[in-house]
PDB file of C-alpha atoms in Angstrom:
ATOM      1  CA  MET A 875      11.430  61.968-229.287  1.00 46.00           C
ATOM      2  CA  LYS A 876      14.791  63.022-228.156  1.00 49.00           C
ATOM      3  CA  ARG A 877      14.412  64.871-225.123  1.00 48.00           C
ATOM      4  CA  MET A 878      12.770  61.844-223.998  1.00 46.00           C
ATOM      5  CA  SER A 879      15.621  59.887-224.925  1.00 49.00           C
ATOM      6  CA  LEU A 880      18.038  62.187-223.500  1.00 48.00           C
ATOM      7  CA  SER A 881      16.122  62.466-220.505  1.00 52.00           C
ATOM      8  CA  ALA A 882      16.202  58.544-219.945  1.00 51.00           C
ATOM      9  CA  LEU A 883      19.936  58.512-220.238  1.00 48.00           C
ATOM     10  CA  VAL A 884      20.448  61.110-218.001  1.00 49.00           C
ATOM     11  CA  VAL A 885      18.248  59.505-215.440  1.00 47.00           C
ATOM     12  CA  ALA A 886      19.864  55.841-216.294  1.00 50.00           C
ATOM     13  CA  VAL A 887      23.697  57.584-215.517  1.00 47.00           C
ATOM     14  CA  ALA A 888      22.660  59.172-212.683  1.00 48.00           C
ATOM     15  CA  LEU A 889      21.204  55.818-210.726  1.00 46.00           C
ATOM     16  CA  CYS A 890      24.361  53.846-212.002  1.00 47.00           C
ATOM     17  CA  ALA A 891      26.609  56.921-210.364  1.00 45.00           C
ATOM     18  CA  ALA A 892      24.530  56.656-207.128  1.00 42.00           C
ATOM     19  CA  ILE A 893      24.797  52.905-206.595  1.00 42.00           C
ATOM     20  CA  PRO A 894      29.030  53.081-206.140  1.00 42.00           C
ATOM     21  CA  LEU A 895      28.789  55.878-203.463  1.00 40.00           C
ATOM     22  CA  ARG A 896      26.239  54.295-201.540  1.00 34.00           C
ATOM     23  CA  ALA A 897      28.183  51.230-201.403  1.00 39.00           C
ATOM     24  CA  GLN A 898      30.857  53.039-199.840  1.00 40.00           C
ATOM     25  CA  LEU A 899      28.728  54.382-197.207  1.00 36.00           C
ATOM     26  CA  ILE A 900      28.464  50.872-195.881  1.00 33.00           C
ATOM     27  CA  GLN A 901      31.906  49.379-195.962  1.00 43.00           C
ATOM     28  CA  ARG A 902      33.376  49.114-192.457  1.00 47.00           C
ATOM     29  CA  SER A 903      35.415  52.134-190.899  1.00 51.00           C
ATOM     30  CA  GLU A 904      38.934  51.601-191.037  1.00 71.00           C
ATOM     31  CA  GLY A 905      39.389  54.353-188.123  1.00 81.00           C
ATOM     32  CA  PHE A 906      41.242  54.263-184.411  1.00 89.00           C
ATOM     33  CA  ARG A 907      40.993  50.828-182.438  1.00 91.00           C
ATOM     34  CA  PHE A 908      41.719  49.536-179.328  1.00 94.00           C
ATOM     35  CA  GLY A 909      41.502  45.678-178.020  1.00 95.00           C
ATOM     36  CA  LEU A 910      42.216  43.933-174.744  1.00 97.00           C
ATOM     37  CA  GLY A 911      44.427  40.823-174.578  1.00 97.00           C
ATOM     38  CA  LEU A 912      44.918  37.755-172.928  1.00 97.00           C
ATOM     39  CA  GLY A 913      47.527  35.249-172.912  1.00 96.00           C
ATOM     40  CA  ALA A 914      50.646  33.156-172.014  1.00 96.00           C
ATOM     41  CA  THR A 915      54.572  34.549-172.534  1.00 93.00           C
ATOM     42  CA  PHE A 916      57.135  31.762-173.192  1.00 94.00           C
ATOM     43  CA  PRO A 917      60.556  33.017-171.827  1.00 91.00           C
ATOM     44  CA  MET A 918      63.290  31.947-174.431  1.00 91.00           C
ATOM     45  CA  GLY A 919      67.528  31.068-174.191  1.00 88.00           C
ATOM     46  CA  ASN A 920      69.210  32.311-171.062  1.00 83.00           C
ATOM     47  CA  TYR A 921      66.095  33.760-169.883  1.00 81.00           C
ATOM     48  CA  GLY A 922      64.029  30.467-169.568  1.00 80.00           C
ATOM     49  CA  ASP A 923      66.732  29.721-166.789  1.00 79.00           C
ATOM     50  CA  ALA A 924      65.448  32.277-164.948  1.00 76.00           C
ATOM     51  CA  ASP A 925      61.928  32.568-165.304  1.00 79.00           C
ATOM     52  CA  LYS A 926      59.087  29.943-166.313  1.00 85.00           C
ATOM     53  CA  MET A 927      55.957  30.142-168.389  1.00 91.00           C
ATOM     54  CA  GLY A 928      53.411  33.450-167.557  1.00 91.00           C
ATOM     55  CA  ILE A 929      50.271  34.902-168.155  1.00 93.00           C
ATOM     56  CA  ASN A 930      50.658  38.438-170.062  1.00 94.00           C
ATOM     57  CA  ILE A 931      47.845  41.149-170.518  1.00 95.00           C
ATOM     58  CA  LEU A 932      48.024  43.639-173.754  1.00 96.00           C
ATOM     59  CA  GLY A 933      46.489  46.707-174.232  1.00 96.00           C
ATOM     60  CA  VAL A 934      46.519  47.953-178.173  1.00 96.00           C
ATOM     61  CA  PHE A 935      45.554  50.979-179.725  1.00 96.00           C
ATOM     62  CA  GLU A 936      45.522  50.971-183.214  1.00 93.00           C
ATOM     63  CA  THR A 937      45.082  53.731-186.500  1.00 94.00           C
ATOM     64  CA  PRO A 938      45.136  53.032-190.462  1.00 91.00           C
ATOM     65  CA  LEU A 939      48.182  55.392-192.097  1.00 90.00           C
ATOM     66  CA  ALA A 940      46.820  57.071-194.942  1.00 83.00           C
ATOM     67  CA  ASN A 941      43.952  54.514-196.210  1.00 78.00           C
ATOM     68  CA  SER A 942      46.470  51.628-196.674  1.00 82.00           C
ATOM     69  CA  PRO A 943      47.387  48.351-195.392  1.00 85.00           C
ATOM     70  CA  LEU A 944      49.757  49.815-193.067  1.00 92.00           C
ATOM     71  CA  TYR A 945      48.739  50.675-189.238  1.00 93.00           C
ATOM     72  CA  LEU A 946      50.856  52.155-186.286  1.00 96.00           C
ATOM     73  CA  ARG A 947      49.993  50.307-183.015  1.00 96.00           C
ATOM     74  CA  VAL A 948      51.192  50.818-179.847  1.00 96.00           C
ATOM     75  CA  ASP A 949      50.982  48.087-177.013  1.00 95.00           C
ATOM     76  CA  GLY A 950      51.297  47.661-173.738  1.00 94.00           C
ATOM     77  CA  ALA A 951      52.047  44.533-171.575  1.00 90.00           C
ATOM     78  CA  SER A 952      52.561  43.172-168.363  1.00 90.00           C
ATOM     79  CA  GLY A 953      51.961  39.869-166.556  1.00 80.00           C
ATOM     80  CA  THR A 954      53.230  37.158-164.264  1.00 79.00           C
ATOM     81  CA  THR A 955      56.418  37.423-165.512  1.00 79.00           C
ATOM     82  CA  GLY A 956      59.199  39.770-164.535  1.00 82.00           C
ATOM     83  CA  ILE A 957      58.610  42.239-167.543  1.00 89.00           C
ATOM     84  CA  LEU A 958      56.601  45.353-168.344  1.00 92.00           C
ATOM     85  CA  GLY A 959      56.632  47.128-171.143  1.00 95.00           C
ATOM     86  CA  GLY A 960      55.535  48.633-174.191  1.00 96.00           C
ATOM     87  CA  THR A 961      55.697  48.430-178.385  1.00 97.00           C
ATOM     88  CA  ALA A 962      55.307  50.936-181.157  1.00 97.00           C
ATOM     89  CA  SER A 963      54.712  48.641-184.385  1.00 97.00           C
ATOM     90  CA  ALA A 964      54.295  49.143-188.088  1.00 96.00           C
ATOM     91  CA  LEU A 965      51.387  46.222-188.673  1.00 96.00           C
ATOM     92  CA  TYR A 966      50.612  45.028-192.292  1.00 95.00           C
ATOM     93  CA  HIS A 967      47.444  43.686-192.839  1.00 91.00           C
ATOM     94  CA  PHE A 968      46.996  41.288-196.299  1.00 91.00           C
ATOM     95  CA  SER A 969      43.477  41.516-196.796  1.00 87.00           C
ATOM     96  CA  ALA A 970      40.642  43.397-197.102  1.00 84.00           C
ATOM     97  CA  PRO A 971      39.282  45.993-194.338  1.00 80.00           C
ATOM     98  CA  ASN A 972      35.366  43.657-194.875  1.00 81.00           C
ATOM     99  CA  ALA A 973      37.677  40.128-194.982  1.00 85.00           C
ATOM    100  CA  GLN A 974      36.313  38.001-192.249  1.00 88.00           C
ATOM    101  CA  ALA A 975      39.699  36.854-191.250  1.00 92.00           C
ATOM    102  CA  ARG A 976      42.410  39.333-191.837  1.00 92.00           C
ATOM    103  CA  PRO A 977      46.294  37.982-191.357  1.00 96.00           C
ATOM    104  CA  TYR A 978      48.616  40.508-190.380  1.00 96.00           C
ATOM    105  CA  LEU A 979      52.582  40.809-189.916  1.00 98.00           C
ATOM    106  CA  LEU A 980      53.772  43.087-187.179  1.00 97.00           C
ATOM    107  CA  GLY A 981      57.289  44.361-186.052  1.00 98.00           C
ATOM    108  CA  GLY A 982      58.395  47.453-183.734  1.00 97.00           C
ATOM    109  CA  LEU A 983      60.399  48.764-181.102  1.00 98.00           C
ATOM    110  CA  GLY A 984      59.668  48.957-177.267  1.00 96.00           C
ATOM    111  CA  ILE A 985      61.179  49.792-173.930  1.00 96.00           C
ATOM    112  CA  TYR A 986      60.714  46.996-171.321  1.00 94.00           C
ATOM    113  CA  ASN A 987      61.516  46.906-167.942  1.00 92.00           C
ATOM    114  CA  VAL A 988      62.961  43.304-166.674  1.00 86.00           C
ATOM    115  CA  ASP A 989      63.410  42.262-163.633  1.00 82.00           C
ATOM    116  CA  PRO A 990      63.920  38.303-163.276  1.00 71.00           C
ATOM    117  CA  GLY A 991      64.696  38.980-159.394  1.00 71.00           C
ATOM    118  CA  ALA A 992      68.363  39.838-159.393  1.00 72.00           C
ATOM    119  CA  GLY A 993      67.280  43.432-160.242  1.00 79.00           C
ATOM    120  CA  SER A 994      65.574  45.195-162.192  1.00 86.00           C
ATOM    121  CA  GLU A 995      66.541  46.892-165.953  1.00 89.00           C
ATOM    122  CA  THR A 996      64.867  49.317-168.353  1.00 93.00           C
ATOM    123  CA  LYS A 997      65.641  48.667-171.844  1.00 93.00           C
ATOM    124  CA  ILE A 998      64.956  49.292-175.326  1.00 95.00           C
ATOM    125  CA  GLY A 999      63.743  45.523-177.480  1.00 95.00           C
ATOM    126  CA  TYR A1000      62.308  44.917-180.276  1.00 97.00           C
ATOM    127  CA  ALA A1001      59.465  42.416-181.154  1.00 97.00           C
ATOM    128  CA  PHE A1002      58.234  41.102-184.630  1.00 97.00           C
ATOM    129  CA  GLY A1003      55.535  38.099-185.248  1.00 97.00           C
ATOM    130  CA  GLY A1004      51.599  37.806-186.684  1.00 97.00           C
ATOM    131  CA  GLY A1005      48.444  37.154-186.396  1.00 97.00           C
ATOM    132  CA  VAL A1006      44.913  37.715-187.918  1.00 97.00           C
ATOM    133  CA  THR A1007      42.129  39.405-186.739  1.00 94.00           C
ATOM    134  CA  PHE A1008      38.340  37.594-187.608  1.00 93.00           C
ATOM    135  CA  ASN A1009      34.778  37.643-185.946  1.00 89.00           C
ATOM    136  CA  ILE A1010      33.057  35.790-183.970  1.00 87.00           C
ATOM    137  CA  GLY A1011      29.623  36.287-182.868  1.00 84.00           C
ATOM    138  CA  GLY A1012      29.190  39.710-183.560  1.00 81.00           C
ATOM    139  CA  PHE A1013      33.082  40.802-181.994  1.00 86.00           C
ATOM    140  CA  ASN A1014      36.425  41.478-183.787  1.00 91.00           C
ATOM    141  CA  ALA A1015      38.674  39.224-182.221  1.00 95.00           C
ATOM    142  CA  PHE A1016      42.384  38.850-182.842  1.00 97.00           C
ATOM    143  CA  ALA A1017      45.156  35.960-182.200  1.00 98.00           C
ATOM    144  CA  GLU A1018      48.993  36.501-182.188  1.00 97.00           C
ATOM    145  CA  ALA A1019      52.223  35.624-181.699  1.00 98.00           C
ATOM    146  CA  ARG A1020      55.798  37.922-181.622  1.00 97.00           C
ATOM    147  CA  TYR A1021      59.036  37.137-180.566  1.00 97.00           C
ATOM    148  CA  THR A1022      60.593  40.025-178.282  1.00 96.00           C
ATOM    149  CA  SER A1023      64.431  40.724-177.547  1.00 95.00           C
ATOM    150  CA  VAL A1024      65.197  43.364-175.188  1.00 93.00           C
ATOM    151  CA  GLN A1025      68.885  43.927-174.653  1.00 90.00           C
ATOM    152  CA  THR A1026      69.817  43.789-171.021  1.00 85.00           C
ATOM    153  CA  SER A1027      73.339  43.948-169.915  1.00 82.00           C
ATOM    154  CA  VAL A1028      74.295  40.292-169.539  1.00 75.00           C
ATOM    155  CA  SER A1029      72.317  38.893-172.318  1.00 80.00           C
ATOM    156  CA  SER A1030      69.576  39.597-174.536  1.00 87.00           C
ATOM    157  CA  THR A1031      66.010  38.482-172.595  1.00 89.00           C
ATOM    158  CA  THR A1032      63.727  36.778-175.327  1.00 92.00           C
ATOM    159  CA  PHE A1033      60.359  35.618-174.701  1.00 93.00           C
ATOM    160  CA  VAL A1034      57.066  34.729-176.838  1.00 95.00           C
ATOM    161  CA  PRO A1035      53.723  35.728-176.085  1.00 95.00           C
ATOM    162  CA  LEU A1036      50.855  34.303-177.693  1.00 97.00           C
ATOM    163  CA  THR A1037      47.622  36.535-177.166  1.00 97.00           C
ATOM    164  CA  VAL A1038      44.023  36.224-178.104  1.00 97.00           C
ATOM    165  CA  GLY A1039      41.880  39.209-177.184  1.00 97.00           C
ATOM    166  CA  LEU A1040      38.755  41.280-178.419  1.00 96.00           C
ATOM    167  CA  MET A1041      39.291  44.718-180.660  1.00 93.00           C
ATOM    168  CA  PHE A1042      36.883  47.693-180.590  1.00 91.00           C
ATOM    169  CA  GLY A1043      36.169  50.317-182.674  1.00 82.00           C
ATOM    170  CA  TYR A1044      36.050  48.198-185.949  1.00 66.00           C
TER     171      TYR A1044
END
């Protein structure tokens, strides 16, 4: 009788231990991903006098850092305004990887070529903002806004790109 009770206990413990392992296998992957976005760029300050609202095209590559909510993100943008640039950012997610909507903040440094029509300059700039990734119709989408400032020789060139797009690699 003791053998049967001990055997039943061993089987019960083994089954209970297997359940979390199976749950870990079916979670969404948190690896490298990329995305494409499209949106509007709004010139601010003095740059708003030299250029008008334009369309931006954004390419994004991101990867998590050591199983944390912190990501390394590299993106590049161009569009109908006189700006072409790329940014390396830290991105922080406020919710779990399997959440339906994942708000985030991001901030980083980049290199931008600014050409308002009177000659171009390539300078360092910074960007910070936020957004949300979400599931829509089986796709992983994002929407974000960023404040960007490029330290040009005359004054800072500041603008706000609003972008929506799709992420791949989830």
